[in-house]
Amino acid sequence: MRPSGRRSDEMRPVTLEPGAAKYAEGSCLSRFGETVVLCAATIEERVPGWLRNSGRGWVTAEYGMLPRSTHERTDREAARGKQSGRTQEIQRLIGRSLRAVTDLEGLGERQIRMDCDVLQADGGTRTAAVTGAWVALHQAVSKLVEGGALPALPITGHVAAVSCGIYAGQTVLDLDYAEDANADADANFVLTDTGGIVEIQGTAEGAPFSEAEFQRLLQLAKAGTTGLVELQKAAIGSK
Amino acid sequence: MRPSGRRSDEMRPVTLEPGAAKYAEGSCLSRFGETVVLCAATIEERVPGWLRNSGRGWVTAEYGMLPRSTHERTDREAARGKQSGRTQEIQRLIGRSLRAVTDLEGLGERQIRMDCDVLQADGGTRTAAVTGAWVALHQAVSKLVEGGALPALPITGHVAAVSCGIYAGQTVLDLDYAEDANADADANFVLTDTGGIVEIQGTAEGAPFSEAEFQRLLQLAKAGTTGLVELQKAAIGSK
Amino acid sequence: MRPSGRRSDEMRPVTLEPGAAKYAEGSCLSRFGETVVLCAATIEERVPGWLRNSGRGWVTAEYGMLPRSTHERTDREAARGKQSGRTQEIQRLIGRSLRAVTDLEGLGERQIRMDCDVLQADGGTRTAAVTGAWVALHQAVSKLVEGGALPALPITGHVAAVSCGIYAGQTVLDLDYAEDANADADANFVLTDTGGIVEIQGTAEGAPFSEAEFQRLLQLAKAGTTGLVELQKAAIGSK
Amino acid sequence: MRPSGRRSDEMRPVTLEPGAAKYAEGSCLSRFGETVVLCAATIEERVPGWLRNSGRGWVTAEYGMLPRSTHERTDREAARGKQSGRTQEIQRLIGRSLRAVTDLEGLGERQIRMDCDVLQADGGTRTAAVTGAWVALHQAVSKLVEGGALPALPITGHVAAVSCGIYAGQTVLDLDYAEDANADADANFVLTDTGGIVEIQGTAEGAPFSEAEFQRLLQLAKAGTTGLVELQKAAIGSK
Amino acid sequence: MRPSGRRSDEMRPVTLEPGAAKYAEGSCLSRFGETVVLCAATIEERVPGWLRNSGRGWVTAEYGMLPRSTHERTDREAARGKQSGRTQEIQRLIGRSLRAVTDLEGLGERQIRMDCDVLQADGGTRTAAVTGAWVALHQAVSKLVEGGALPALPITGHVAAVSCGIYAGQTVLDLDYAEDANADADANFVLTDTGGIVEIQGTAEGAPFSEAEFQRLLQLAKAGTTGLVELQKAAIGSK
Amino acid sequence: MRPSGRRSDEMRPVTLEPGAAKYAEGSCLSRFGETVVLCAATIEERVPGWLRNSGRGWVTAEYGMLPRSTHERTDREAARGKQSGRTQEIQRLIGRSLRAVTDLEGLGERQIRMDCDVLQADGGTRTAAVTGAWVALHQAVSKLVEGGALPALPITGHVAAVSCGIYAGQTVLDLDYAEDANADADANFVLTDTGGIVEIQGTAEGAPFSEAEFQRLLQLAKAGTTGLVELQKAAIGSK
């Protein structure tokens, strides 16, 4: 029995609200249950040094948590003077995930910088970030197309993410904080709309898990991201 | 004529929404027009070293801006590895303002840590922060009273803040970004409900301003904060 | 009764000694009683990036305290690896104050960098710094005029600063450390020779103060800075 | 065809040399082809603060690369003043992997700190580190048992790691640098001797990969780590 | 011919002014020609962790330069966020030099912290610092004896320092900046009043120098420090 | 009697193994007894800013220790976020030593960056580093000559280093850790093959030492480095 009463293959209510950041070129407020992440895309007309004169663009991401987004307060990284290993791991993951479905040549020599800031954290912040960031990215590059800066949308497909885990001996979809803090294993899946795998991060928190368990987690994730892609489609249609 | 069409003594629409941060002991979403600041109070049962065994408590504040809260993206301070002078100046201001209306002995040996995070920035973020932080502080210490940890509310009055400035030769109340970026002078006032002055920060951006101009700014501020205190009263009544 | 025996409107003995730093383009040793600040101006023939090709110059300031300038030793900021919020607040204040009386176009595309280092601290270091820095600035730009690099002095007036406060229930001028550590309120005023206000920073340390009290502080400051401007005139005449 | 001429399921020559660090409590020089990692275990008789008086121990890891371990020189992290996101990601991975096979209660209140330093880097440094670190860990805790500090070895099994990837359209085992720099996908597997999964990190560098491809990578990894466990057994027998 | 017209064995005019820092427990303003260093001693009644309960004390030093102490402005280390290698080298030298003539057991479990800040730099700042620091140290520990905290002065002798070098092919004593910037070799000697060697740092800036040259430098240094010790004796007698 | 049983003028066994770092342009594994330092030279085709368009090159060095190279574990500098004063002192020493025998004009506008990393530390790491670095430097610039980038070897002689000290009242050559930790004095000598002095760093750890003692240390060092130069010659012949 899950703390939330959900079935093992049941996601939390998810909403993706495009345009939530008034000044950003693209944005999305992504909610997975009580987890809330604001994704904001900035278009910069210059690329990192190693890409100059290459004709190619780049997509990068930064991630942060408001100190009191969490159940217990977390230290402010700006005050501590450095980003944690976890933060850096997550922002690298978001950047890679978005680049996997971006045509970097089609984007031209410009950079999209995606800020994913957690306003409220109840587990699954990185998967909510990836899923919402895709909507923000889509909105930003659509403006480039509408404004005539690009001939076509440099996006090759959807990318969405969800976590799965082993909780109380059972494989479950979309861990919330109560589950995550007590899970035996935790895996994040970043998948495309055509079932392609962009990223898998699976970790045994306690005892190792079996190959069979891992396969069940992957099947849960595929079902979960299929639903998320439908929500992304609705979000970009509605903006 | 102000860019927003407001009268010189007219504030932007202000709303104070208590309880906006689900996990914090006290919180308030403070909106001054398009400026949005989330204030979240954390109660810590330990004080800084220099207060141990003093029987007195402390209130401190931290301030941050989401990178894309601004019209143009601002660098993430956590990524740069340090907080700017402006950030430190503001968080010191918020802390002093709250302490001015807190009975630190009445609070007992505990610390309230106030996080003020700017979700959207259209001028006046520090004044929206102070005004909302008071509501979050009130909510947090009220819980201490309700839970029996404190016999009485250790709050001696309201504190609210507003900026005034000289824009296009005219003294105006509650500068928005369009005004702030072009103002000749800018002054932030932190005042109590009884007209007491907690903090004044006035700066000539270009030419110095006169004593008479300063007096007009102060009168505007008094009128402005009187309205803000009414909103605070409504907010703590409604929570 | 003030600890020093001074009248409420009496400043400490002030001396401004131009040329105290042998190698600097301009300098001044500023003494307010036992407070001693060495101000040294450096002329740099390049401006910050955002001013390049603008035809305008800039004035900026840095501030520091020798670790044992204070009654109790203060940690060395270079050893701690960062400047405190207080230091940054003060150096921003000094820079703004000097720019308020500098014709930045008349200065041409060059930067004056003002170092204000506290050799001995007995209260009022920031006001001693601003007051002495003006002399150092004047000396530096005079050399530019004398050397033919500038046709006219790009200085539009004097700027001087003094602190006032409420000590033992009384409004007093030019707080020393013994007063500052026990004051109910503390305000720093940066004023021009024509009575213009460049900067006001007023803070209630304990209970808020009233508007009437603030007005008295302002009048004390006007009288105090009038005397400081006379000393500045003597200093630039004598160099 | 692989650049090295290896078959798709063929690992590079691997050697695990225990005792390579003269002063460490446990150590292992781990070579995967031209990749060389020195793993050194230090036993500390104190645990992090959150474990004090818990009766439980901890295993943690740090990772670094000599600047010229790489084909092109890499900046020295100590000189840059911070560890990269990649470094932090890897040291967290090594720590989790070792803890997955350590009986932390059996270890008692002490900490094993594992330093993994890359002397030469030709791809697969993190997998060489995990595989060698297990040997160093075993050697260190064996000394605790031999010295009478522990009644039994607090190790519950072997853990070994290998990378697999898709190179030139083919799934291959144990990527070297020439392959890694051009792979379409890259996955690191940390597995136990009983086939349990401790960690999976799979990333599409370019296009997403399919579930079927992922399954083949997992099978390659299982075969690869089976061989590595044999080498670990030989290493601890020979020390 | 030396730029200053001095003979090869002639020091610059040196003055040692004890008590120059009003609030420090001991202090000395040390002038070697145009080089001016303020040395200030702070007594702390606690020692570094590794000396607790050892019955022994410690002497440590910090060193800094005012940014415009130099002919060209030097960056402020507090603003850059770290101390240079040169600064750290010098502060370690000063600390070792003072400890060489301090009876650390006789000092008891307390620490003397010596701040040496360069107000004006014309070469030889580290040697002026060591020479003046000895006077400040003597003044500080004398107060401990006078106050009854110590039965006897824990100082075993004098320590003084001077630089020598090879300039224009000639061995010369007490390099000033004009010589130092063009010297072929530069050596700093820290010697005691009984001719003991505490520290020698000799460096060929260009071509290596010969053993015979080094011997001449050492003889010059011995003569130079003999004079400095006389000045130290006068300084402690006069305070 | 020395702990190792060596005679007072007897060095530890020294080996210099060129080419030990596979990917570096020049390298040497330098062993002084149990002390092992890997020196790796990187050729960079750009110089620091202050040398651009000067026609001259530069040689610089970085130094580090593996955390468990030492008898007790040393904190990792990359994790602490800064290099110690000792590290900076040593890397400056190595750089100066190499530049003393390099014809910087003959090198052309390029930089040699020397990484010296201590794999095992039993005293004398800096002298092992200097001695081995010369071999790595020679190997790197020889490749430039062989490849036709330089017409002649820009090396003007050998440079080698050794430490000497006063241990148990006796002057001894090449201190190992057991001696170094208990020495009364410690001196590092960097000398050329023609007996020139490049650098001397002598420090009394406890009581000052006499001039006569220092002369004996210098004679020991001359004998020691003569042997080291022979080993360097053999190393560059054998590569």
XYZ file of C-alpha atoms in Angstrom, chain B residues 82-86 88-89 92 96 99-101 126 192 195-211 214-215 218-219 222, chain C residues 82-86 88-89 92 96 99-101 126 192 195-211 214-215 218-219 222:
72
model
C 28.834 34.166 -4.321
C 26.074 36.526 -3.428
C 26.292 40.033 -4.819
C 26.679 43.095 -2.653
C 23.110 44.043 -3.560
C 23.624 40.974 0.946
C 22.465 44.535 1.439
C 20.468 42.540 5.965
C 16.809 44.319 10.635
C 13.826 42.373 14.315
C 12.630 45.941 14.869
C 9.117 44.646 15.596
C 12.918 44.446 -1.347
C 5.756 50.705 11.457
C 4.511 55.842 12.007
C 7.863 54.871 13.448
C 10.847 54.773 11.131
C 12.726 51.486 11.017
C 14.907 52.124 8.012
C 15.404 54.760 5.354
C 17.658 54.243 2.356
C 17.648 57.157 -0.031
C 19.964 57.443 -3.001
C 20.373 60.051 -5.695
C 20.988 58.156 -8.891
C 21.971 61.252 -10.805
C 21.909 64.758 -9.368
C 21.461 65.150 -5.608
C 17.939 65.834 -4.431
C 16.735 68.502 -2.061
C 15.523 68.289 1.491
C 12.982 64.123 0.505
C 10.169 65.292 2.779
C 8.626 60.470 3.196
C 4.986 61.625 3.191
C 3.750 57.043 5.104
C 35.249 36.906 0.872
C 34.154 40.403 1.661
C 31.354 40.781 4.168
C 27.995 42.254 3.300
C 28.910 45.308 5.365
C 30.240 45.602 0.061
C 27.526 47.926 1.276
C 28.964 50.740 -3.015
C 27.806 56.273 -5.569
C 29.866 59.644 -8.835
C 27.137 62.023 -7.671
C 29.575 64.932 -7.929
C 32.364 55.133 6.126
C 26.777 68.200 -1.088
C 22.724 71.096 0.700
C 21.775 68.439 -1.812
C 21.152 64.929 -0.529
C 23.240 62.207 -2.148
C 22.499 59.379 0.222
C 20.653 58.781 3.466
C 20.899 55.517 5.377
C 18.963 55.542 8.607
C 18.479 52.496 10.784
C 16.708 51.946 14.059
C 18.892 49.597 16.055
C 16.277 48.995 18.684
C 12.878 50.711 18.752
C 11.780 52.655 15.647
C 12.406 56.387 15.753
C 10.005 59.175 14.953
C 9.829 61.501 12.009
C 14.788 62.029 11.946
C 14.394 65.702 11.070
C 19.140 65.684 9.254
C 19.704 69.188 10.612
C 23.731 69.538 7.484
